[in-house]
């Protein structure tokens, strides 16, 4: 899992971390010189240097073993900050030996120097003295001694208390104090002792006698035998390593050296001393490894190998330094620190020179320091300290806390939803306060179970309120919270939510240990998988095995709690291949590679039993092998150990002494699986073999992590096949790895908050086809690579929109309404299918006779229209109507057929229009009775209409009451509306408006009897007939208020007779507006397309745009445009039409246009029903 990852943009980095520039502007406190290790003699003076630089004043203090020193005559502080001790003390009661550090401080904080060790030179007693030896003339003699000294002592040898002459090639003195004498002569006998010398003193060991016996007869032929082989050695950097190798045999063997990892031996720093000793000077980390000494009989293939491991101790070095940071109050600071060294250094943190106090707000995860909910007291200098027995090193960084009171509130309503075994979708709402100032969100998450779990963080922009966290472990419970950031502040943390990831198949199989207790069985053992590897609860194991010569595989399923299984009735001296697989509830993992094991031969003699082997990773490149034998086993004369990487050839066998029970295998590769085999050797033959597998861990240093993480796939391209399927292709990144790789593809609809819509696809190919996608939807695609249990980052996001699809559903709510004798209005709604674009509708209609003959009339409308007129229908027929939606891809299915029955003869306009629909019932609906079937929407309209009518009646009554008081009146001035056939004539201009008496409310323009009564208006001159064409038009209620001067106003009133006449009141002189036709009431004035109304029939509740393309011819006919226009009006025809259009458009825009059936109009007007 990635430890810390940030997804942000350049602008976010610039704005969010703009105050970071202040970090580099302050006078940083640092050391110019730090104290170093020093070795001195007693009573000698010593100076420990320490100089610091920073904003003055800078003060320096000294600490010894962590305790502050006080200046005295014995301890003196120099003006430059250094420590001076005039005379070193070295006694049991008081000694100056120890660890020293200087502490530098100024107003920004304090820093501590590296640790300096002061050592007083000395030599201890010898830990190894020479021991007496008795050898045969011509053989090899060897003495050794060892002493503890500081600094390391130089070893020389004396023979009979005189310096041993080294002029001959037969005598070799190794730097580690070993004396070797080859081809021993009689004169070499005597007393040998070693002398150890350093700067402080000189020490002599005890003497050891060498006795030389004269050889008797010729020496028999012998195989090579190593009598003093190399030993595992651990040295510090730049020291000298001696690998001894003394062998005997007849003829005399040849000594050669090699490395177990096949790397070449450093020829610049390595040389051979004597007859085969390898000496490496100025060692470094590259010299770490296993070295093999090989003694070979000349001219033959007889050889013996001895091995030893060199471990070079490396002082700590910081490979990833912490960086200074500027953070707002309540924010989070993370200081990264990675150190390298052998052994791995221990990392700790200091705050102003003192150990950081860890608590619930300040935590340390491995080597990382995390400070959450920052407070002003956190403003300080922090130091990362890496320490080991080889020394210490420090690196500093400063935290600047920025104060801001105007902080946003915390994000709200955090919601987590599981997507897969490694991904959780997190969604939230923006803060309630100051949400407009938020520039970024910080997502924090950690494992919910266990103690001291590391908290991870992701930073994203403010343009989203959801995020997919996809680097989680399977079958784990995680907790999440979110913090909102502004440039100089951060919100408090949101409420925490927890969510569990799904299980997955195990990451790998258990490591197997194979042992044979007889020639016909194999004991298989394994350890339970760790939680991180099992990725859920293991439900079963499957052990498969076969012989190397037979391809028939036998499998055995074992319960979940099994850790061992015995294979019996096997063939002796036969190679068997075994492998294991594990399963969770999700499924089985990939089985392991085949592991080979040979069953022992059938033998009458007893051989050593199989050693009990234990393997343990020492670090990412070394394995420690430990073994033991049972007490009743045959005594072993030695051991043979070999190892090899999985799928690689075996390395040479390593011969080990009988008293050796541990061995370090070095020079391995990180994150690799290795097979290790060991058996004991006795005089009776080779013993039973133990096979075991182990995986090396990954290296923890930052450099190794960067090298191990594979790069993401590149050149990701998307190609659409159809509206629901796309093909992805990508390239494998360039990196050196022979391992098999696999890929994961993630497909996410852009902007989704639904976890179930996110899909994952796993493949081993460099292409993938994703099916069952939504049409016309924008997706984002990313790909990541997996190799050897490592995962790359996701590739750059590639966006792609799927192709549109033809509609798969018909238009909804198809309804047919008869609005005239031969005209019907068909309306519908768009298909309820998401992400489908409709460009046109196709209406098919036909009478039953035509339908039976297979003839349909076709009408098409653009997608912006959801209504159409069906004209020139024949009475007495039943018409069938169906509609389909189409786009550029294709046509969708037709709706269910809707029937409309037309009666014979004329249908009076006062009757309710007939309707046919398919709203709820997909079956055909026939309204043959002519009655209107009221639905909920129509009922609501009727209730509203009745309420308006009652309000009008109440208003009329109030007006009548207010106007009904007696007035002094003269003769009534009543103006008549003349017939359209009458001659043109002006209207009388009477100024006595105050004499007009209104009996009912005055209504402007034409007001006709809605019940079909006489078309006349009564005035003082008698009845005046109205054009008959007006009787066939629907009602239009309009109030036209014109601002006229009082001199131009002629008020007219007419008497009202219930059920017979309609009282009319006009304010405009000399003009009579043209009454609109039925189609004009629906569509607006026919000459102007801009006057189309978007209001539909109140009875049907439909809405949409009417189309008058099919009726332009009829609307422009003379019967409609001329016969209904009065000739004797005060304005000419063009003026009247223009006035009508303007009046209609204005009232239509104001929402004053009301279209109701005749019956409803009767209830709303002031006339009474005379039915």
Short mmCIF file of N, CA and C in Angstrom, two decimals, residues 321-390:
data_model
loop_
_atom_site.label_atom_id
_atom_site.label_comp_id
_atom_site.label_asym_id
_atom_site.label_seq_id
_atom_site.Cartn_x
_atom_site.Cartn_y
_atom_site.Cartn_z
N UNK A 321 14.95 12.92 3.46
CA UNK A 321 15.00 13.89 4.54
C UNK A 321 13.65 14.56 4.73
N UNK A 322 13.31 14.91 5.96
CA UNK A 322 12.06 15.66 6.18
C UNK A 322 12.16 17.06 5.59
N UNK A 323 11.05 17.58 5.15
CA UNK A 323 11.00 18.90 4.55
C UNK A 323 10.23 19.86 5.45
N UNK A 324 10.72 21.10 5.52
CA UNK A 324 10.03 22.12 6.30
C UNK A 324 8.67 22.40 5.69
N UNK A 325 7.70 22.72 6.55
CA UNK A 325 6.32 22.87 6.10
C UNK A 325 5.68 24.07 6.77
N UNK A 326 4.74 24.67 6.07
CA UNK A 326 3.84 25.69 6.62
C UNK A 326 2.45 25.11 6.61
N UNK A 327 1.82 25.05 7.76
CA UNK A 327 0.51 24.44 7.86
C UNK A 327 -0.42 25.35 8.65
N UNK A 328 -1.71 25.37 8.28
CA UNK A 328 -2.67 26.16 9.05
C UNK A 328 -3.03 25.47 10.36
N UNK A 329 -3.54 26.24 11.25
CA UNK A 329 -4.02 25.66 12.49
C UNK A 329 -5.15 24.69 12.18
N UNK A 330 -5.16 23.58 12.90
CA UNK A 330 -6.11 22.48 12.71
C UNK A 330 -5.79 21.64 11.49
N UNK A 331 -4.67 21.94 10.81
CA UNK A 331 -4.27 21.14 9.68
C UNK A 331 -3.48 19.91 10.11
N UNK A 332 -2.84 19.27 9.15
CA UNK A 332 -2.06 18.06 9.40
C UNK A 332 -0.69 18.21 8.77
N UNK A 333 0.35 17.88 9.52
CA UNK A 333 1.73 17.90 9.02
C UNK A 333 2.28 16.49 9.05
N UNK A 334 3.00 16.15 7.99
CA UNK A 334 3.61 14.82 7.89
C UNK A 334 5.09 15.01 7.56
N UNK A 335 5.93 14.51 8.42
CA UNK A 335 7.36 14.57 8.21
C UNK A 335 7.85 13.16 7.84
N UNK A 336 8.36 13.02 6.63
CA UNK A 336 8.87 11.75 6.16
C UNK A 336 10.35 11.66 6.48
N UNK A 337 10.81 10.47 6.82
CA UNK A 337 12.23 10.25 7.10
C UNK A 337 12.54 8.79 6.86
N UNK A 338 13.46 8.54 5.93
CA UNK A 338 13.90 7.18 5.64
C UNK A 338 15.41 7.14 5.79
N UNK A 339 15.90 6.15 6.51
CA UNK A 339 17.34 6.01 6.74
C UNK A 339 17.79 4.62 6.34
N UNK A 340 19.03 4.54 5.93
CA UNK A 340 19.61 3.27 5.50
C UNK A 340 20.85 2.99 6.33
N UNK A 341 21.19 1.74 6.44
CA UNK A 341 22.37 1.34 7.19
C UNK A 341 22.29 -0.13 7.56
N UNK A 342 23.41 -0.68 7.98
CA UNK A 342 23.48 -2.07 8.43
C UNK A 342 24.13 -2.08 9.81
N UNK A 343 23.41 -2.53 10.83
CA UNK A 343 22.01 -2.97 10.80
C UNK A 343 21.07 -1.79 10.56
N UNK A 344 19.81 -2.06 10.22
CA UNK A 344 18.88 -0.95 9.98
C UNK A 344 18.81 -0.03 11.19
N UNK A 345 18.97 1.25 10.99
CA UNK A 345 18.99 2.17 12.13
C UNK A 345 17.60 2.34 12.74
N UNK A 346 17.60 2.72 14.00
CA UNK A 346 16.35 3.02 14.70
C UNK A 346 16.09 4.52 14.56
N UNK A 347 14.87 4.88 14.19
CA UNK A 347 14.53 6.28 13.92
C UNK A 347 13.67 6.82 15.05
N UNK A 348 14.03 7.99 15.52
CA UNK A 348 13.25 8.71 16.53
C UNK A 348 13.16 10.17 16.12
N UNK A 349 12.33 10.93 16.83
CA UNK A 349 12.10 12.33 16.49
C UNK A 349 12.34 13.22 17.69
N UNK A 350 12.88 14.40 17.42
CA UNK A 350 13.12 15.42 18.43
C UNK A 350 12.34 16.67 18.08
N UNK A 351 11.88 17.36 19.10
CA UNK A 351 11.24 18.66 18.94
C UNK A 351 12.02 19.66 19.77
N UNK A 352 12.68 20.59 19.10
CA UNK A 352 13.54 21.57 19.77
C UNK A 352 14.57 20.88 20.66
N UNK A 353 15.15 19.79 20.13
CA UNK A 353 16.23 19.12 20.82
C UNK A 353 15.80 18.10 21.85
N UNK A 354 14.52 17.93 22.09
CA UNK A 354 14.03 16.97 23.06
C UNK A 354 13.11 15.97 22.37
N UNK A 355 13.01 14.78 22.98
CA UNK A 355 12.20 13.73 22.38
C UNK A 355 10.75 14.17 22.24
N UNK A 356 10.15 13.88 21.11
CA UNK A 356 8.75 14.24 20.86
C UNK A 356 7.85 13.40 21.75
N UNK A 357 6.92 14.07 22.38
CA UNK A 357 5.96 13.36 23.24
C UNK A 357 4.79 12.90 22.37
N UNK A 358 4.70 11.60 22.16
CA UNK A 358 3.64 11.04 21.31
C UNK A 358 2.34 10.93 22.09
N UNK A 359 1.24 11.29 21.43
CA UNK A 359 -0.09 11.20 22.04
C UNK A 359 -1.10 10.92 20.94
N UNK A 360 -2.37 11.12 21.25
CA UNK A 360 -3.39 10.84 20.27
C UNK A 360 -3.36 11.76 19.08
N UNK A 361 -2.76 12.95 19.25
CA UNK A 361 -2.69 13.93 18.16
C UNK A 361 -1.37 13.85 17.41
N UNK A 362 -0.31 13.49 18.09
CA UNK A 362 1.01 13.35 17.49
C UNK A 362 1.39 11.88 17.52
N UNK A 363 1.56 11.29 16.35
CA UNK A 363 1.84 9.86 16.26
C UNK A 363 3.03 9.62 15.34
N UNK A 364 3.63 8.48 15.55
CA UNK A 364 4.76 8.06 14.73
C UNK A 364 4.42 6.72 14.11
N UNK A 365 4.41 6.68 12.78
CA UNK A 365 4.12 5.45 12.05
C UNK A 365 5.41 5.01 11.36
N UNK A 366 5.99 3.89 11.87
CA UNK A 366 7.29 3.43 11.39
C UNK A 366 8.30 4.56 11.59
N UNK A 367 8.67 5.23 10.54
CA UNK A 367 9.63 6.32 10.67
C UNK A 367 9.02 7.68 10.38
N UNK A 368 7.73 7.75 10.17
CA UNK A 368 7.05 8.98 9.78
C UNK A 368 6.39 9.62 10.98
N UNK A 369 6.55 10.94 11.11
CA UNK A 369 5.93 11.71 12.20
C UNK A 369 4.72 12.43 11.63
N UNK A 370 3.56 12.22 12.25
CA UNK A 370 2.30 12.82 11.79
C UNK A 370 1.72 13.64 12.93
N UNK A 371 1.46 14.91 12.66
CA UNK A 371 0.86 15.81 13.64
C UNK A 371 -0.48 16.25 13.08
N UNK A 372 -1.57 15.89 13.74
CA UNK A 372 -2.92 16.25 13.30
C UNK A 372 -3.50 17.32 14.20
N UNK A 373 -4.50 18.04 13.67
CA UNK A 373 -5.16 19.12 14.43
C UNK A 373 -4.11 20.03 15.07
N UNK A 374 -3.29 20.62 14.21
CA UNK A 374 -2.15 21.42 14.63
C UNK A 374 -2.60 22.59 15.50
N UNK A 375 -1.82 22.84 16.54
CA UNK A 375 -2.03 23.97 17.44
C UNK A 375 -0.81 24.88 17.38
N UNK A 376 -0.89 26.12 17.87
CA UNK A 376 0.27 27.03 17.79
C UNK A 376 1.52 26.48 18.47
N UNK A 377 1.36 25.67 19.53
CA UNK A 377 2.53 25.14 20.24
C UNK A 377 3.33 24.15 19.39
N UNK A 378 2.78 23.70 18.27
CA UNK A 378 3.50 22.78 17.41
C UNK A 378 4.52 23.47 16.53
N UNK A 379 4.52 24.80 16.51
CA UNK A 379 5.51 25.56 15.74
C UNK A 379 6.88 25.36 16.38
N UNK A 380 7.77 24.60 15.70
CA UNK A 380 9.07 24.25 16.28
C UNK A 380 9.95 23.67 15.19
N UNK A 381 11.21 23.35 15.60
CA UNK A 381 12.15 22.66 14.72
C UNK A 381 12.15 21.18 15.11
N UNK A 382 11.92 20.32 14.13
CA UNK A 382 11.85 18.88 14.36
C UNK A 382 13.06 18.22 13.70
N UNK A 383 13.61 17.21 14.38
CA UNK A 383 14.77 16.49 13.88
C UNK A 383 14.47 15.00 13.82
N UNK A 384 14.85 14.40 12.70
CA UNK A 384 14.80 12.96 12.54
C UNK A 384 16.16 12.40 12.94
N UNK A 385 16.18 11.47 13.88
CA UNK A 385 17.42 10.89 14.39
C UNK A 385 17.46 9.42 14.00
N UNK A 386 18.51 9.05 13.26
CA UNK A 386 18.73 7.66 12.88
C UNK A 386 19.96 7.16 13.62
N UNK A 387 19.79 6.13 14.46
CA UNK A 387 20.87 5.65 15.32
C UNK A 387 21.05 4.14 15.16
N UNK A 388 22.28 3.72 15.27
CA UNK A 388 22.64 2.30 15.35
C UNK A 388 23.97 2.22 16.09
N UNK A 389 24.49 1.00 16.24
CA UNK A 389 25.77 0.84 16.92
C UNK A 389 26.91 1.42 16.12
N UNK A 390 26.65 1.76 14.86
CA UNK A 390 27.68 2.36 14.02
C UNK A 390 27.68 3.88 14.07
#
